PDB file of C-alpha atoms in Angstrom:
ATOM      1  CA  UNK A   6     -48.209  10.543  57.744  1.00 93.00           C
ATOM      2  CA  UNK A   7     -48.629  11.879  54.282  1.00 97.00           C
ATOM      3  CA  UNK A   8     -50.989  11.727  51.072  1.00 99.00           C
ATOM      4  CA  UNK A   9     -48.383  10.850  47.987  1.00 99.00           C
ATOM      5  CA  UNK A  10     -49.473  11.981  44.661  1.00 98.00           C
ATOM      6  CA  UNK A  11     -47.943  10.331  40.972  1.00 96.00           C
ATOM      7  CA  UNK A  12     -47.917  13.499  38.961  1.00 95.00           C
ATOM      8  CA  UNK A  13     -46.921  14.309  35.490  1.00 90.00           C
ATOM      9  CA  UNK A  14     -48.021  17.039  33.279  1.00 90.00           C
ATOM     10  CA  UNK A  15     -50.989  15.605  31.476  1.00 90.00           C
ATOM     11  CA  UNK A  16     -54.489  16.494  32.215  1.00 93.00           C
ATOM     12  CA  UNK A  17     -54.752  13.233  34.248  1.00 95.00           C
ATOM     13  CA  UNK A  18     -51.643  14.292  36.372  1.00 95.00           C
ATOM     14  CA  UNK A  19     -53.173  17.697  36.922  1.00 95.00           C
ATOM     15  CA  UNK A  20     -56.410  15.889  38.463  1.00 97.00           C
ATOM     16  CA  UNK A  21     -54.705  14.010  40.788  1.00 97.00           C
ATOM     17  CA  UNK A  22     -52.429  16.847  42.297  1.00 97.00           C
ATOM     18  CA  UNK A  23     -55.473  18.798  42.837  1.00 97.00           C
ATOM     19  CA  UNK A  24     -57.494  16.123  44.450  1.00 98.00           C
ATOM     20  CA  UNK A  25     -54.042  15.360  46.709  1.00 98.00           C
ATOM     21  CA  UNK A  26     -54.203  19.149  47.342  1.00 97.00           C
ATOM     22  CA  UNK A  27     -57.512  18.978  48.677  1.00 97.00           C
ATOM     23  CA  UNK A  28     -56.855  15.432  50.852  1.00 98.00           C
ATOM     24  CA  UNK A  29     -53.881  16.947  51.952  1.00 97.00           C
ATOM     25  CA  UNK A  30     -55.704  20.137  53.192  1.00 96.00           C
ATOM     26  CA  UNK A  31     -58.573  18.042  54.690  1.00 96.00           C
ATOM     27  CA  UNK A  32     -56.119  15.896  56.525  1.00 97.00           C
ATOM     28  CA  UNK A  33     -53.680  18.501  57.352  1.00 96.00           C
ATOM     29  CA  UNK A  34     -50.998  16.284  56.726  1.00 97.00           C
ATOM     30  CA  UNK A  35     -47.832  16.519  54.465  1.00 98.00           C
ATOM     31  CA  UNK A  36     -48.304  16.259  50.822  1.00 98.00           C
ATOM     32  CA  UNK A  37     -45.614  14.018  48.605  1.00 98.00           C
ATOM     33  CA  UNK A  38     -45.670  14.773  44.682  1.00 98.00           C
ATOM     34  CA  UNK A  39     -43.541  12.232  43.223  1.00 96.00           C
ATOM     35  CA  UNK A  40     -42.737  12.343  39.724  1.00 92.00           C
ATOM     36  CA  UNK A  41     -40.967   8.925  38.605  1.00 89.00           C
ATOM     37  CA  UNK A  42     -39.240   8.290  35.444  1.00 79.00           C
ATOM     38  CA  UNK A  43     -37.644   5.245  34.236  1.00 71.00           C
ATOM     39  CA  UNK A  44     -34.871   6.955  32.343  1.00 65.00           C
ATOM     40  CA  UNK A  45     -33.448   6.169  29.406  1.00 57.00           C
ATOM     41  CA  UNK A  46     -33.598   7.008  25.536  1.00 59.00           C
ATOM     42  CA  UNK A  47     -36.635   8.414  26.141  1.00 62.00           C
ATOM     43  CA  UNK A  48     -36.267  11.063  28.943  1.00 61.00           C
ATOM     44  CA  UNK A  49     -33.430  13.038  27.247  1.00 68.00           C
ATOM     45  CA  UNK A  50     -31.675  16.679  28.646  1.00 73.00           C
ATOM     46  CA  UNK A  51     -35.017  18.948  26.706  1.00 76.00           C
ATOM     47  CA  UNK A  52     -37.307  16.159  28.286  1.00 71.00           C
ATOM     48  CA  UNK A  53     -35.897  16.594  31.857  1.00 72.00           C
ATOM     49  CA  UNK A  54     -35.827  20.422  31.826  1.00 80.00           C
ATOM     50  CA  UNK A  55     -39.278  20.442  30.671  1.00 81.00           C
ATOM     51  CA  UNK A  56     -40.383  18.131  33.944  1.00 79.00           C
ATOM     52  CA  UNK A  57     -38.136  20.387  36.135  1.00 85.00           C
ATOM     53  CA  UNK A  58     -39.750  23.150  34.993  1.00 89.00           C
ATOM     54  CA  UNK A  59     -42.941  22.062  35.231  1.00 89.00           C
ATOM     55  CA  UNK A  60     -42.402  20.565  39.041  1.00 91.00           C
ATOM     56  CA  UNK A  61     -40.858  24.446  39.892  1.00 92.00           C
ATOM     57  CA  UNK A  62     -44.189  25.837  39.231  1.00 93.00           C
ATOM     58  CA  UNK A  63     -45.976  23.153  41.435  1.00 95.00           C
ATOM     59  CA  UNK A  64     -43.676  23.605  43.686  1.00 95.00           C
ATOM     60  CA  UNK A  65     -44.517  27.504  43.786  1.00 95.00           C
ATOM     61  CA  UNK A  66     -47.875  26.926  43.718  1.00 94.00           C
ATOM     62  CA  UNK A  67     -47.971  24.655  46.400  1.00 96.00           C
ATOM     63  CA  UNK A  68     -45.586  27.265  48.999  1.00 95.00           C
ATOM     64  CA  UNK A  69     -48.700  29.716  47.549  1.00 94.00           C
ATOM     65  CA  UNK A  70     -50.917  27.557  48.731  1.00 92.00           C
ATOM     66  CA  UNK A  71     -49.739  27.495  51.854  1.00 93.00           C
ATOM     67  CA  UNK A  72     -49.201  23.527  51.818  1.00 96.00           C
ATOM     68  CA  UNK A  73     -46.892  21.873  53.819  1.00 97.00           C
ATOM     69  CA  UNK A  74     -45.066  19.744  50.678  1.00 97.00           C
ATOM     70  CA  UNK A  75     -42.380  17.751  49.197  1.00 96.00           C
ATOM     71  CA  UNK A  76     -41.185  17.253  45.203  1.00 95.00           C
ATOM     72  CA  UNK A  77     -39.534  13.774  44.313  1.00 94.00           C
ATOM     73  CA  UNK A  78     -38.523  13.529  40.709  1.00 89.00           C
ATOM     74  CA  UNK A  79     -36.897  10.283  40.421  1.00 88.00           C
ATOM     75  CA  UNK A  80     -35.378   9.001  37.836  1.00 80.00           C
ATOM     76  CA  UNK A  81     -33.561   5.837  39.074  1.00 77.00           C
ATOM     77  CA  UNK A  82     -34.739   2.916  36.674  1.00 79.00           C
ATOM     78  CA  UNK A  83     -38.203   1.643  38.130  1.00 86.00           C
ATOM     79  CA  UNK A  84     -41.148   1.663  37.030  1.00 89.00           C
ATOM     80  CA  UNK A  85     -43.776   4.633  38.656  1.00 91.00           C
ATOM     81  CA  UNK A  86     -45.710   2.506  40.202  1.00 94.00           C
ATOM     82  CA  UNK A  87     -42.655   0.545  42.231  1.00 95.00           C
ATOM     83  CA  UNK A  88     -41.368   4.498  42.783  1.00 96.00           C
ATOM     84  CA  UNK A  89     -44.767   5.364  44.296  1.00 97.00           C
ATOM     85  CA  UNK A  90     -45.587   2.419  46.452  1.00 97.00           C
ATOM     86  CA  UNK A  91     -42.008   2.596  47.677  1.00 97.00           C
ATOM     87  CA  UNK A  92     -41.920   5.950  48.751  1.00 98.00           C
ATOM     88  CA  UNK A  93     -45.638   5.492  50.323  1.00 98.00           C
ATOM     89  CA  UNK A  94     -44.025   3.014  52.221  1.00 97.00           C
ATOM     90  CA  UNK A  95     -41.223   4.939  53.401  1.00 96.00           C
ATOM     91  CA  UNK A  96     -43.325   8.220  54.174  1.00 96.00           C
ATOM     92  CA  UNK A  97     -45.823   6.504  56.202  1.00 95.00           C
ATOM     93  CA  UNK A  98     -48.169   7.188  52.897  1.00 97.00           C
ATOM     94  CA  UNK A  99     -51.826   7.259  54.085  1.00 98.00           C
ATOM     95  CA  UNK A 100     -52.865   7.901  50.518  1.00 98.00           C
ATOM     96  CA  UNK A 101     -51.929   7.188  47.023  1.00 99.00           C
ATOM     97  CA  UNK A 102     -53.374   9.256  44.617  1.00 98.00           C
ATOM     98  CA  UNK A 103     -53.034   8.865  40.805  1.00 97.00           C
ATOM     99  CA  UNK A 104     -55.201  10.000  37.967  1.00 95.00           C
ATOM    100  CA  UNK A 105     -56.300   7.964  35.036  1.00 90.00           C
ATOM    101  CA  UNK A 106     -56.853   8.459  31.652  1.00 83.00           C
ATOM    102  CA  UNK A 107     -60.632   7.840  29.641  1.00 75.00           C
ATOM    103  CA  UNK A 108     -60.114   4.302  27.485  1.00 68.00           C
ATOM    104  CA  UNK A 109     -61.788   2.952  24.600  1.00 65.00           C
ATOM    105  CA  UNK A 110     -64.161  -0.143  24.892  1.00 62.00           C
ATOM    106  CA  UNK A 111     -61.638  -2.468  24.690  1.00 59.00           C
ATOM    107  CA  UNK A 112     -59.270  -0.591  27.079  1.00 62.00           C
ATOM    108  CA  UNK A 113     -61.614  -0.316  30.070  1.00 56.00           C
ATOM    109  CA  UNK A 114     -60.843  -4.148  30.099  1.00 58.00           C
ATOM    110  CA  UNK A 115     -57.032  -3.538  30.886  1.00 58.00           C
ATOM    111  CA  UNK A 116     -56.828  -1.263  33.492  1.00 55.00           C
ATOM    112  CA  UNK A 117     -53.257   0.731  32.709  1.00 63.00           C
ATOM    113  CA  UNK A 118     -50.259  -1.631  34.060  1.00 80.00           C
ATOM    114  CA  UNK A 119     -48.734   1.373  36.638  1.00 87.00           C
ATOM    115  CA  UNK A 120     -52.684   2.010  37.784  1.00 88.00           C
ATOM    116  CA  UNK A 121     -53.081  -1.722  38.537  1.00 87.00           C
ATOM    117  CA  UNK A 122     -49.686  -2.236  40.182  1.00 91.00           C
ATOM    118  CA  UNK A 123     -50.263   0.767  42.309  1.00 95.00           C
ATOM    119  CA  UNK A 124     -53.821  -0.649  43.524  1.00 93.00           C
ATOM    120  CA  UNK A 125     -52.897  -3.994  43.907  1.00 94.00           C
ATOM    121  CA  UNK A 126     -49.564  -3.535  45.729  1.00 96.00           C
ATOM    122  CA  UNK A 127     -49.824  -0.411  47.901  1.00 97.00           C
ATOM    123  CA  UNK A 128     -50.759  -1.041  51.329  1.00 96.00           C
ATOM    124  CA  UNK A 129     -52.612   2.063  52.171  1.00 98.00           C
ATOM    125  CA  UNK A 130     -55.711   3.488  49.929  1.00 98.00           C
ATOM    126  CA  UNK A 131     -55.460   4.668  46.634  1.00 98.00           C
ATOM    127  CA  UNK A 132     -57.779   7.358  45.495  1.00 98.00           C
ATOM    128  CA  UNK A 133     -57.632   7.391  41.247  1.00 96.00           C
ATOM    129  CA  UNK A 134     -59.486  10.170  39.667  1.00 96.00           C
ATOM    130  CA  UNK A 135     -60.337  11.170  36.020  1.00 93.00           C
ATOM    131  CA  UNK A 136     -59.454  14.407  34.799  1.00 90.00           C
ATOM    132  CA  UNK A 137     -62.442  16.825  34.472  1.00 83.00           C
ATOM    133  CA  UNK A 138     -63.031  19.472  31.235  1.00 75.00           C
ATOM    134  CA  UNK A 139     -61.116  21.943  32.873  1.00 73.00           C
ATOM    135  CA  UNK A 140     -57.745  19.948  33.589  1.00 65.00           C
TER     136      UNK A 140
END
């Protein structure tokens, strides 16, 4: 069993690693932090050492932390949310958690299309959170 967290370096990513951190803790169960990128023109060599970077000093922080952990960067084609419910499903994921950005009016009526796939597709909970003034 393991809570599985979809983390990039936003203010929204930073939310939901630290509410995984705490469900994680509170379960005492294994921690997944996958970060999932379709590839492409888009994620170039600066890009990915950036991410690396940044998922070297989560990785610290979690071994500081004393939290028993695993870092997935994946960067295989897909979509996040396909990478996310996947690996939930091969973990034995018994939560998902993702973070989610503040929309404008007409936003909030389009939930974003990763959020959505992960809720409607995962097949264990999914705890989204908003990121707070300090993230």
């Amino acid at each position: 069993m393991s809570v599985i967290v979809g983390y990039i370096p936003t203010r929204e990513g930073r939310a939901a690693l630290r509410a995984a951190r705490a469900e994680a803790l509170l379960r005492e169960t294994k921690l997944i932090v996958v970060n999932s990128h379709r590839g492409g023109r888009d994620f170039d060599a600066v890009e990915a050492q950036r991410f690396e970077e940044e998922l070297t000093t989560v990785q610290h922080d979690l071994d500081e932390a004393g939290i028993q952990h695993e870092v997935r960067a994946l960067v295989r084609g897909n979509e996040p949310a396909e990478d996310l419910v996947q690996v939930a499903d091969e973990s034995d994921g018994m939560l998902i958690v993702i973070g989610l950005r503040r929309r404008t009016p007409i936003g909030k009526l389009i939930l974003g299309s990763n959020a959505q796939r992960i809720l409607l597709e995962a097949t264990c909970p999914v705890l989204a959170v908003k990121a707070g003034e300090d993230d």
